[in-house]
Amino acid sequence: MAKSPVEIRTQLSMAEAADVFRQAMRVSWWNENITGAGTTFEQPSGSVFDSVAEDLPDFAVMALLGGRGAEIQKSAVHMYMWNRGDHREILLGVGRNLGSFGIKANRKIRRYIETLTVLDPALKYSGI
């Protein structure tokens, strides 16, 4: 993950927050269907140290933002979410390949936060 992560606290359910993430990370129909630069979603690879972590996320996903077929141009947005009972804590970070500046990923994170704010006016976030 590049720079400092974005931290979010929301009242939305885990399913709602994950669905908004999926929609916010999508690219245009043109890029997805014509140029092949669509978004794919994967489970992020773990660490050998995960087994000793005290606070593993309840949900994790990585959105790979297309680079028109060139792996070197792809960037990713990592999402880690914890269910804290009365609220959810979300951590977002940007990973990028050598030929990517992460501009698209940062724009997608802003879109995600904007949509969450509309759905949850009590939302709090930092890092962006």
CSV table of N, CA, C and O in Angstrom, one decimal, residues 4-119:
chain,number,residue,atom,x,y,z
A,4,SER,N,-0.2,6.9,3.3
A,4,SER,CA,-0.9,6.5,4.5
A,4,SER,C,-2.2,5.9,4.0
A,4,SER,O,-2.9,6.3,3.1
A,5,PRO,N,-2.7,4.9,4.8
A,5,PRO,CA,-4.0,4.3,4.4
A,5,PRO,C,-5.2,5.2,4.8
A,5,PRO,O,-5.0,6.1,5.6
A,6,VAL,N,-6.3,5.0,4.1
A,6,VAL,CA,-7.5,5.8,4.4
A,6,VAL,C,-8.3,4.9,5.4
A,6,VAL,O,-8.5,3.8,5.2
A,7,GLU,N,-8.6,5.6,6.5
A,7,GLU,CA,-9.4,4.9,7.6
A,7,GLU,C,-10.8,5.5,7.6
A,7,GLU,O,-11.0,6.7,7.5
A,8,ILE,N,-11.8,4.6,7.6
A,8,ILE,CA,-13.2,4.9,7.6
A,8,ILE,C,-13.9,4.3,8.7
A,8,ILE,O,-13.7,3.1,9.0
A,9,ARG,N,-14.9,5.0,9.3
A,9,ARG,CA,-15.8,4.4,10.3
A,9,ARG,C,-17.2,4.7,9.8
A,9,ARG,O,-17.6,5.9,9.6
A,10,THR,N,-18.0,3.7,9.7
A,10,THR,CA,-19.3,3.8,9.1
A,10,THR,C,-20.3,3.0,9.9
A,10,THR,O,-20.0,2.0,10.5
A,11,GLN,N,-21.6,3.4,9.8
A,11,GLN,CA,-22.7,2.7,10.4
A,11,GLN,C,-23.3,1.7,9.4
A,11,GLN,O,-24.1,0.8,9.8
A,12,LEU,N,-22.9,1.7,8.2
A,12,LEU,CA,-23.4,0.8,7.2
A,12,LEU,C,-23.0,-0.6,7.5
A,12,LEU,O,-22.0,-0.8,8.2
A,13,SER,N,-23.8,-1.6,7.0
A,13,SER,CA,-23.5,-3.0,7.3
A,13,SER,C,-22.3,-3.3,6.4
A,13,SER,O,-21.9,-2.6,5.5
A,14,MET,N,-21.7,-4.5,6.7
A,14,MET,CA,-20.6,-4.9,5.9
A,14,MET,C,-21.0,-5.2,4.5
A,14,MET,O,-20.2,-4.8,3.6
A,15,ALA,N,-22.1,-5.8,4.3
A,15,ALA,CA,-22.6,-6.0,2.9
A,15,ALA,C,-22.8,-4.7,2.2
A,15,ALA,O,-22.5,-4.7,1.0
A,16,GLU,N,-23.4,-3.7,2.8
A,16,GLU,CA,-23.6,-2.4,2.1
A,16,GLU,C,-22.3,-1.8,1.8
A,16,GLU,O,-22.1,-1.3,0.7
A,17,ALA,N,-21.4,-1.8,2.7
A,17,ALA,CA,-20.1,-1.1,2.5
A,17,ALA,C,-19.3,-1.9,1.4
A,17,ALA,O,-18.7,-1.2,0.5
A,18,ALA,N,-19.4,-3.2,1.3
A,18,ALA,CA,-18.7,-4.0,0.3
A,18,ALA,C,-19.4,-3.7,-1.1
A,18,ALA,O,-18.6,-3.6,-2.1
A,19,ASP,N,-20.7,-3.6,-1.1
A,19,ASP,CA,-21.4,-3.4,-2.4
A,19,ASP,C,-21.0,-2.0,-2.9
A,19,ASP,O,-20.8,-1.9,-4.1
A,20,VAL,N,-21.0,-1.0,-2.1
A,20,VAL,CA,-20.6,0.3,-2.5
A,20,VAL,C,-19.1,0.3,-3.1
A,20,VAL,O,-18.8,0.9,-4.1
A,21,PHE,N,-18.3,-0.5,-2.4
A,21,PHE,CA,-16.9,-0.6,-2.9
A,21,PHE,C,-16.8,-1.2,-4.3
A,21,PHE,O,-16.1,-0.7,-5.2
A,22,ARG,N,-17.6,-2.3,-4.5
A,22,ARG,CA,-17.6,-2.9,-5.8
A,22,ARG,C,-18.1,-2.0,-6.9
A,22,ARG,O,-17.5,-1.9,-7.9
A,23,GLN,N,-19.1,-1.2,-6.6
A,23,GLN,CA,-19.6,-0.2,-7.6
A,23,GLN,C,-18.6,0.9,-7.8
A,23,GLN,O,-18.4,1.3,-8.9
A,24,ALA,N,-18.0,1.4,-6.7
A,24,ALA,CA,-17.1,2.5,-6.9
A,24,ALA,C,-15.8,2.2,-7.6
A,24,ALA,O,-15.2,3.0,-8.3
A,25,MET,N,-15.4,0.9,-7.6
A,25,MET,CA,-14.1,0.5,-8.2
A,25,MET,C,-14.3,0.2,-9.7
A,25,MET,O,-13.4,0.0,-10.4
A,26,ARG,N,-15.6,0.0,-10.1
A,26,ARG,CA,-15.8,-0.3,-11.5
A,26,ARG,C,-15.4,0.8,-12.4
A,26,ARG,O,-15.4,2.0,-12.1
A,27,VAL,N,-15.0,0.4,-13.6
A,27,VAL,CA,-14.6,1.4,-14.6
A,27,VAL,C,-15.7,1.6,-15.6
A,27,VAL,O,-16.8,0.9,-15.5
A,28,SER,N,-15.6,2.4,-16.6
A,28,SER,CA,-16.7,2.7,-17.6
A,28,SER,C,-16.9,1.4,-18.4
A,28,SER,O,-16.1,0.5,-18.6
A,29,TRP,N,-18.2,1.4,-18.9
A,29,TRP,CA,-18.5,0.2,-19.8
A,29,TRP,C,-17.6,0.1,-21.0
A,29,TRP,O,-17.1,-1.0,-21.3
A,30,TRP,N,-17.2,1.2,-21.5
A,30,TRP,CA,-16.2,1.2,-22.7
A,30,TRP,C,-14.9,0.6,-22.3
A,30,TRP,O,-14.4,-0.3,-23.0
A,31,ASN,N,-14.3,1.0,-21.2
A,31,ASN,CA,-13.1,0.4,-20.8
A,31,ASN,C,-13.2,-1.1,-20.4
A,31,ASN,O,-12.3,-1.9,-20.7
A,32,GLU,N,-14.3,-1.5,-19.8
A,32,GLU,CA,-14.5,-2.9,-19.4
A,32,GLU,C,-14.7,-3.8,-20.6
A,32,GLU,O,-14.1,-4.8,-20.7
A,33,ASN,N,-15.5,-3.4,-21.6
A,33,ASN,CA,-16.0,-4.2,-22.6
A,33,ASN,C,-15.2,-4.1,-24.0
A,33,ASN,O,-15.2,-5.0,-24.8
A,34,ILE,N,-14.7,-2.9,-24.2
A,34,ILE,CA,-14.0,-2.6,-25.5
A,34,ILE,C,-12.5,-2.7,-25.4
A,34,ILE,O,-11.8,-3.4,-26.1
A,35,THR,N,-11.9,-2.0,-24.4
A,35,THR,CA,-10.5,-2.0,-24.3
A,35,THR,C,-9.9,-3.1,-23.4
A,35,THR,O,-8.7,-3.3,-23.4
A,36,GLY,N,-10.7,-3.7,-22.6
A,36,GLY,CA,-10.2,-4.8,-21.7
A,36,GLY,C,-9.5,-4.3,-20.5
A,36,GLY,O,-8.8,-5.0,-19.9
A,37,ALA,N,-9.8,-3.0,-20.1
A,37,ALA,CA,-9.2,-2.4,-19.0
A,37,ALA,C,-10.1,-2.4,-17.8
A,37,ALA,O,-10.2,-1.4,-17.1
A,38,GLY,N,-10.8,-3.5,-17.6
A,38,GLY,CA,-11.8,-3.5,-16.5
A,38,GLY,C,-11.2,-3.8,-15.2
A,38,GLY,O,-10.0,-3.9,-15.0
A,39,THR,N,-12.1,-3.8,-14.2
A,39,THR,CA,-11.7,-4.0,-12.8
A,39,THR,C,-12.0,-5.5,-12.4
A,39,THR,O,-13.0,-6.0,-12.7
A,40,THR,N,-11.0,-6.1,-11.8
A,40,THR,CA,-11.2,-7.5,-11.3
A,40,THR,C,-11.1,-7.4,-9.8
A,40,THR,O,-10.3,-6.6,-9.2
A,41,PHE,N,-11.7,-8.3,-9.1
A,41,PHE,CA,-11.7,-8.4,-7.6
A,41,PHE,C,-11.1,-9.7,-7.2
A,41,PHE,O,-11.5,-10.8,-7.7
A,42,GLU,N,-10.1,-9.6,-6.3
A,42,GLU,CA,-9.5,-10.8,-5.8
A,42,GLU,C,-9.3,-10.7,-4.3
A,42,GLU,O,-9.4,-9.6,-3.7
A,43,GLN,N,-9.1,-11.9,-3.7
A,43,GLN,CA,-8.8,-11.9,-2.3
A,43,GLN,C,-7.3,-11.6,-2.2
A,43,GLN,O,-6.5,-12.2,-2.8
A,44,PRO,N,-6.9,-10.5,-1.3
A,44,PRO,CA,-5.5,-10.2,-1.2
A,44,PRO,C,-4.7,-11.4,-0.6
A,44,PRO,O,-5.3,-12.1,0.3
A,45,SER,N,-3.5,-11.5,-1.0
A,45,SER,CA,-2.7,-12.6,-0.4
A,45,SER,C,-2.3,-12.2,1.0
A,45,SER,O,-2.1,-11.1,1.3
A,46,GLY,N,-2.3,-13.2,1.8
A,46,GLY,CA,-2.0,-12.9,3.2
A,46,GLY,C,-0.5,-12.9,3.5
A,46,GLY,O,0.3,-13.0,2.6
A,47,SER,N,-0.2,-12.8,4.7
A,47,SER,CA,1.1,-12.8,5.2
A,47,SER,C,1.4,-14.1,6.1
A,47,SER,O,0.4,-14.6,6.7
A,48,VAL,N,2.6,-14.5,6.1
A,48,VAL,CA,2.9,-15.7,7.0
A,48,VAL,C,2.6,-15.3,8.5
A,48,VAL,O,2.5,-16.1,9.4
A,49,PHE,N,2.6,-14.0,8.8
A,49,PHE,CA,2.4,-13.5,10.1
A,49,PHE,C,0.9,-13.3,10.5
A,49,PHE,O,0.6,-13.0,11.6
A,50,ASP,N,0.0,-13.6,9.5
A,50,ASP,CA,-1.4,-13.5,9.8
A,50,ASP,C,-1.9,-14.4,11.0
A,50,ASP,O,-2.8,-14.0,11.7
A,51,SER,N,-1.2,-15.5,11.1
A,51,SER,CA,-1.6,-16.4,12.2
A,51,SER,C,-1.4,-15.9,13.6
A,51,SER,O,-2.0,-16.4,14.5
A,52,VAL,N,-0.5,-14.9,13.7
A,52,VAL,CA,-0.3,-14.4,15.0
A,52,VAL,C,-0.9,-13.0,15.2
A,52,VAL,O,-0.8,-12.4,16.3
A,53,ALA,N,-1.6,-12.5,14.2
A,53,ALA,CA,-2.2,-11.2,14.3
A,53,ALA,C,-3.4,-11.2,15.3
A,53,ALA,O,-4.1,-12.2,15.3
A,54,GLU,N,-3.5,-10.2,16.1
A,54,GLU,CA,-4.6,-10.2,17.1
A,54,GLU,C,-5.9,-9.7,16.5
A,54,GLU,O,-6.9,-10.0,17.1
A,55,ASP,N,-5.9,-8.9,15.5
A,55,ASP,CA,-7.1,-8.3,15.0
A,55,ASP,C,-7.2,-8.5,13.4
A,55,ASP,O,-7.1,-7.5,12.7
A,56,LEU,N,-7.4,-9.7,13.0
A,56,LEU,CA,-7.6,-9.9,11.6
A,56,LEU,C,-8.9,-9.3,11.1
A,56,LEU,O,-9.9,-9.3,11.8
A,57,PRO,N,-8.9,-8.8,9.8
A,57,PRO,CA,-10.1,-8.2,9.3
A,57,PRO,C,-11.2,-9.3,9.1
A,57,PRO,O,-10.9,-10.5,8.9
A,58,ASP,N,-12.4,-8.9,9.2
A,58,ASP,CA,-13.5,-9.8,8.9
A,58,ASP,C,-13.8,-10.0,7.5
A,58,ASP,O,-14.4,-11.0,7.0
A,59,PHE,N,-13.3,-9.0,6.6
A,59,PHE,CA,-13.5,-9.1,5.2
A,59,PHE,C,-12.3,-8.4,4.6
A,59,PHE,O,-11.9,-7.3,5.0
A,60,ALA,N,-11.8,-8.9,3.5
A,60,ALA,CA,-10.7,-8.3,2.7
A,60,ALA,C,-10.9,-8.6,1.2
A,60,ALA,O,-11.3,-9.7,0.8
A,61,VAL,N,-10.7,-7.5,0.4
A,61,VAL,CA,-10.7,-7.7,-1.0
A,61,VAL,C,-9.8,-6.7,-1.7
A,61,VAL,O,-9.4,-5.7,-1.1
A,62,MET,N,-9.3,-7.1,-2.9
A,62,MET,CA,-8.4,-6.2,-3.6
A,62,MET,C,-9.0,-6.0,-5.0
A,62,MET,O,-9.4,-6.9,-5.7
A,63,ALA,N,-9.2,-4.7,-5.4
A,63,ALA,CA,-9.7,-4.4,-6.7
A,63,ALA,C,-8.5,-4.0,-7.6
A,63,ALA,O,-7.8,-3.1,-7.3
A,64,LEU,N,-8.3,-4.8,-8.6
A,64,LEU,CA,-7.3,-4.6,-9.6
A,64,LEU,C,-7.8,-3.7,-10.7
A,64,LEU,O,-8.7,-4.2,-11.4
A,65,LEU,N,-7.3,-2.5,-10.8
A,65,LEU,CA,-7.8,-1.6,-11.8
A,65,LEU,C,-7.0,-1.8,-13.1
A,65,LEU,O,-5.8,-1.6,-13.1
A,66,GLY,N,-7.7,-2.1,-14.2
A,66,GLY,CA,-7.1,-2.5,-15.4
A,66,GLY,C,-6.1,-1.5,-16.0
A,66,GLY,O,-6.1,-0.3,-15.8
A,67,GLY,N,-5.1,-2.1,-16.7
A,67,GLY,CA,-4.1,-1.3,-17.4
A,67,GLY,C,-4.0,-1.6,-18.8
A,67,GLY,O,-3.0,-1.6,-19.4
A,68,ARG,N,-5.2,-1.8,-19.4
A,68,ARG,CA,-5.3,-2.1,-20.9
A,68,ARG,C,-4.5,-3.3,-21.3
A,68,ARG,O,-3.8,-3.3,-22.3
A,69,GLY,N,-4.4,-4.3,-20.4
A,69,GLY,CA,-3.7,-5.5,-20.7
A,69,GLY,C,-2.2,-5.5,-20.3
A,69,GLY,O,-1.6,-6.5,-20.4
A,70,ALA,N,-1.7,-4.4,-19.9
A,70,ALA,CA,-0.3,-4.3,-19.5
A,70,ALA,C,-0.2,-4.3,-18.0
A,70,ALA,O,-0.7,-3.5,-17.3
A,71,GLU,N,0.3,-5.4,-17.5
A,71,GLU,CA,0.4,-5.6,-16.0
A,71,GLU,C,1.2,-4.5,-15.3
A,71,GLU,O,0.8,-4.1,-14.2
A,72,ILE,N,2.1,-3.9,-16.0
A,72,ILE,CA,3.0,-2.8,-15.4
A,72,ILE,C,2.1,-1.6,-15.2
A,72,ILE,O,2.5,-0.7,-14.3
A,73,GLN,N,1.0,-1.4,-15.8
A,73,GLN,CA,0.2,-0.2,-15.6
A,73,GLN,C,-1.0,-0.4,-14.6
A,73,GLN,O,-1.7,0.6,-14.4
A,74,LYS,N,-1.1,-1.5,-14.1
A,74,LYS,CA,-2.2,-1.8,-13.2
A,74,LYS,C,-1.9,-1.2,-11.8
A,74,LYS,O,-0.8,-1.2,-11.3
A,75,SER,N,-3.0,-0.8,-11.1
A,75,SER,CA,-2.9,-0.4,-9.7
A,75,SER,C,-4.0,-1.2,-9.0
A,75,SER,O,-4.9,-1.8,-9.6
A,76,ALA,N,-4.0,-1.2,-7.7
A,76,ALA,CA,-5.0,-1.9,-6.9
A,76,ALA,C,-5.4,-1.1,-5.7
A,76,ALA,O,-4.6,-0.3,-5.2
A,77,VAL,N,-6.6,-1.3,-5.3
A,77,VAL,CA,-7.1,-0.7,-4.0
A,77,VAL,C,-7.4,-1.9,-3.1
A,77,VAL,O,-8.2,-2.8,-3.5
A,78,HIS,N,-6.8,-1.9,-2.0
A,78,HIS,CA,-7.0,-2.9,-1.0
A,78,HIS,C,-8.0,-2.4,0.0
A,78,HIS,O,-7.9,-1.3,0.5
A,79,MET,N,-9.0,-3.3,0.4
A,79,MET,CA,-10.0,-3.0,1.4
A,79,MET,C,-9.9,-4.0,2.5
A,79,MET,O,-10.0,-5.2,2.2
A,80,TYR,N,-9.8,-3.6,3.7
A,80,TYR,CA,-9.9,-4.4,4.9
A,80,TYR,C,-11.0,-3.9,5.8
A,80,TYR,O,-11.0,-2.7,6.1
A,81,MET,N,-11.9,-4.8,6.2
A,81,MET,CA,-13.0,-4.3,7.0
A,81,MET,C,-13.2,-5.2,8.3
A,81,MET,O,-13.1,-6.4,8.2
A,82,TRP,N,-13.5,-4.4,9.4
A,82,TRP,CA,-13.8,-5.1,10.6
A,82,TRP,C,-15.2,-4.7,11.1
A,82,TRP,O,-15.6,-3.6,11.0
A,83,ASN,N,-15.9,-5.7,11.6
A,83,ASN,CA,-17.2,-5.5,12.1
A,83,ASN,C,-17.1,-5.3,13.6
A,83,ASN,O,-16.7,-6.2,14.4
A,84,ARG,N,-17.3,-4.1,14.1
A,84,ARG,CA,-17.2,-3.7,15.5
A,84,ARG,C,-18.5,-3.6,16.3
A,84,ARG,O,-18.6,-3.0,17.2
A,85,GLY,N,-19.5,-4.4,15.7
A,85,GLY,CA,-20.8,-4.4,16.4
A,85,GLY,C,-21.7,-3.2,15.9
A,85,GLY,O,-22.4,-3.3,15.0
A,86,ASP,N,-21.5,-2.1,16.6
A,86,ASP,CA,-22.4,-0.9,16.2
A,86,ASP,C,-21.8,-0.1,15.1
A,86,ASP,O,-22.5,0.8,14.6
A,87,HIS,N,-20.6,-0.4,14.6
A,87,HIS,CA,-20.0,0.3,13.4
A,87,HIS,C,-19.0,-0.7,12.7
A,87,HIS,O,-18.7,-1.7,13.2
A,88,ARG,N,-18.6,-0.2,11.5
A,88,ARG,CA,-17.6,-0.9,10.8
A,88,ARG,C,-16.4,0.0,10.6
A,88,ARG,O,-16.5,1.2,10.4
A,89,GLU,N,-15.2,-0.6,10.7
A,89,GLU,CA,-14.0,0.1,10.5
A,89,GLU,C,-13.4,-0.5,9.2
A,89,GLU,O,-13.3,-1.7,9.0
A,90,ILE,N,-13.1,0.5,8.3
A,90,ILE,CA,-12.5,0.1,6.9
A,90,ILE,C,-11.2,0.7,6.8
A,90,ILE,O,-11.0,1.9,7.1
A,91,LEU,N,-10.3,0.0,6.2
A,91,LEU,CA,-8.9,0.5,5.9
A,91,LEU,C,-8.7,0.3,4.4
A,91,LEU,O,-8.9,-0.8,3.9
A,92,LEU,N,-8.4,1.4,3.7
A,92,LEU,CA,-8.2,1.3,2.3
A,92,LEU,C,-6.7,1.7,2.0
A,92,LEU,O,-6.2,2.6,2.6
A,93,GLY,N,-6.1,1.0,1.0
A,93,GLY,CA,-4.7,1.4,0.6
A,93,GLY,C,-4.6,1.2,-0.8
A,93,GLY,O,-5.3,0.4,-1.5
A,94,VAL,N,-3.6,1.8,-1.4
A,94,VAL,CA,-3.3,1.7,-2.8
A,94,VAL,C,-2.0,1.0,-3.1
A,94,VAL,O,-1.0,1.3,-2.4
A,95,GLY,N,-2.0,0.0,-3.9
A,95,GLY,CA,-0.9,-0.7,-4.4
A,95,GLY,C,-0.7,-0.4,-5.9
A,95,GLY,O,-1.8,-0.3,-6.6
A,96,ARG,N,0.5,-0.3,-6.4
A,96,ARG,CA,0.6,0.0,-7.8
A,96,ARG,C,1.8,-0.6,-8.4
A,96,ARG,O,2.8,-0.9,-7.6
A,97,ASN,N,1.8,-0.9,-9.6
A,97,ASN,CA,2.9,-1.4,-10.3
A,97,ASN,C,3.8,-0.3,-10.8
A,97,ASN,O,3.4,0.9,-10.8
A,98,LEU,N,4.9,-0.6,-11.4
A,98,LEU,CA,5.9,0.3,-11.8
A,98,LEU,C,5.4,1.4,-12.7
A,98,LEU,O,5.7,2.6,-12.6
A,99,GLY,N,4.6,1.0,-13.7
A,99,GLY,CA,4.2,2.0,-14.7
A,99,GLY,C,2.9,2.7,-14.3
A,99,GLY,O,2.3,3.4,-15.1
A,100,SER,N,2.4,2.6,-13.1
A,100,SER,CA,1.2,3.2,-12.6
A,100,SER,C,1.5,4.2,-11.6
A,100,SER,O,2.3,4.0,-10.7
A,101,PHE,N,0.8,5.3,-11.6
A,101,PHE,CA,1.0,6.4,-10.6
A,101,PHE,C,0.0,6.3,-9.5
A,101,PHE,O,0.1,7.1,-8.5
A,102,GLY,N,-1.0,5.4,-9.6
A,102,GLY,CA,-2.0,5.3,-8.6
A,102,GLY,C,-3.1,6.4,-8.7
A,102,GLY,O,-3.9,6.5,-7.8
A,103,ILE,N,-3.1,7.2,-9.7
A,103,ILE,CA,-4.1,8.3,-9.9
A,103,ILE,C,-5.5,7.7,-9.9
A,103,ILE,O,-6.4,8.2,-9.3
A,104,LYS,N,-5.7,6.7,-10.8
A,104,LYS,CA,-7.0,6.1,-10.9
A,104,LYS,C,-7.5,5.5,-9.6
A,104,LYS,O,-8.6,5.7,-9.2
A,105,ALA,N,-6.6,4.8,-8.9
A,105,ALA,CA,-6.9,4.2,-7.6
A,105,ALA,C,-7.4,5.3,-6.6
A,105,ALA,O,-8.4,5.1,-5.9
A,106,ASN,N,-6.6,6.4,-6.5
A,106,ASN,CA,-7.0,7.4,-5.6
A,106,ASN,C,-8.3,8.1,-6.0
A,106,ASN,O,-9.1,8.4,-5.1
A,107,ARG,N,-8.6,8.2,-7.2
A,107,ARG,CA,-9.9,8.7,-7.7
A,107,ARG,C,-11.0,7.8,-7.3
A,107,ARG,O,-12.1,8.2,-6.9
A,108,LYS,N,-10.8,6.5,-7.4
A,108,LYS,CA,-11.8,5.5,-7.0
A,108,LYS,C,-12.1,5.5,-5.5
A,108,LYS,O,-13.2,5.4,-5.1
A,109,ILE,N,-11.0,5.7,-4.7
A,109,ILE,CA,-11.2,5.8,-3.3
A,109,ILE,C,-12.1,7.1,-3.0
A,109,ILE,O,-13.0,7.0,-2.1
A,110,ARG,N,-11.8,8.2,-3.6
A,110,ARG,CA,-12.6,9.4,-3.4
A,110,ARG,C,-14.1,9.1,-3.7
A,110,ARG,O,-15.0,9.5,-3.0
A,111,ARG,N,-14.3,8.5,-4.8
A,111,ARG,CA,-15.7,8.1,-5.3
A,111,ARG,C,-16.3,7.2,-4.2
A,111,ARG,O,-17.5,7.4,-3.9
A,112,TYR,N,-15.6,6.3,-3.7
A,112,TYR,CA,-16.1,5.4,-2.7
A,112,TYR,C,-16.6,6.2,-1.4
A,112,TYR,O,-17.7,6.0,-0.9
A,113,ILE,N,-15.7,7.1,-1.0
A,113,ILE,CA,-16.0,7.9,0.2
A,113,ILE,C,-17.2,8.8,0.0
A,113,ILE,O,-18.1,9.0,0.8
A,114,GLU,N,-17.3,9.4,-1.2
A,114,GLU,CA,-18.4,10.3,-1.5
A,114,GLU,C,-19.7,9.5,-1.5
A,114,GLU,O,-20.7,10.0,-0.9
A,115,THR,N,-19.7,8.3,-2.0
A,115,THR,CA,-21.0,7.5,-2.0
A,115,THR,C,-21.3,7.1,-0.6
A,115,THR,O,-22.5,7.1,-0.2
A,116,LEU,N,-20.3,6.7,0.2
A,116,LEU,CA,-20.6,6.3,1.6
A,116,LEU,C,-21.1,7.4,2.4
A,116,LEU,O,-22.0,7.3,3.2
A,117,THR,N,-20.6,8.6,2.1
A,117,THR,CA,-21.1,9.8,2.9
A,117,THR,C,-22.5,10.1,2.6
A,117,THR,O,-23.3,10.5,3.5
A,118,VAL,N,-23.0,9.9,1.4
A,118,VAL,CA,-24.4,10.1,1.0
A,118,VAL,C,-25.2,9.1,1.8
A,118,VAL,O,-26.3,9.4,2.3
A,119,LEU,N,-24.8,7.8,1.8
A,119,LEU,CA,-25.6,6.8,2.5
A,119,LEU,C,-25.5,6.8,4.0
A,119,LEU,O,-26.4,6.3,4.7
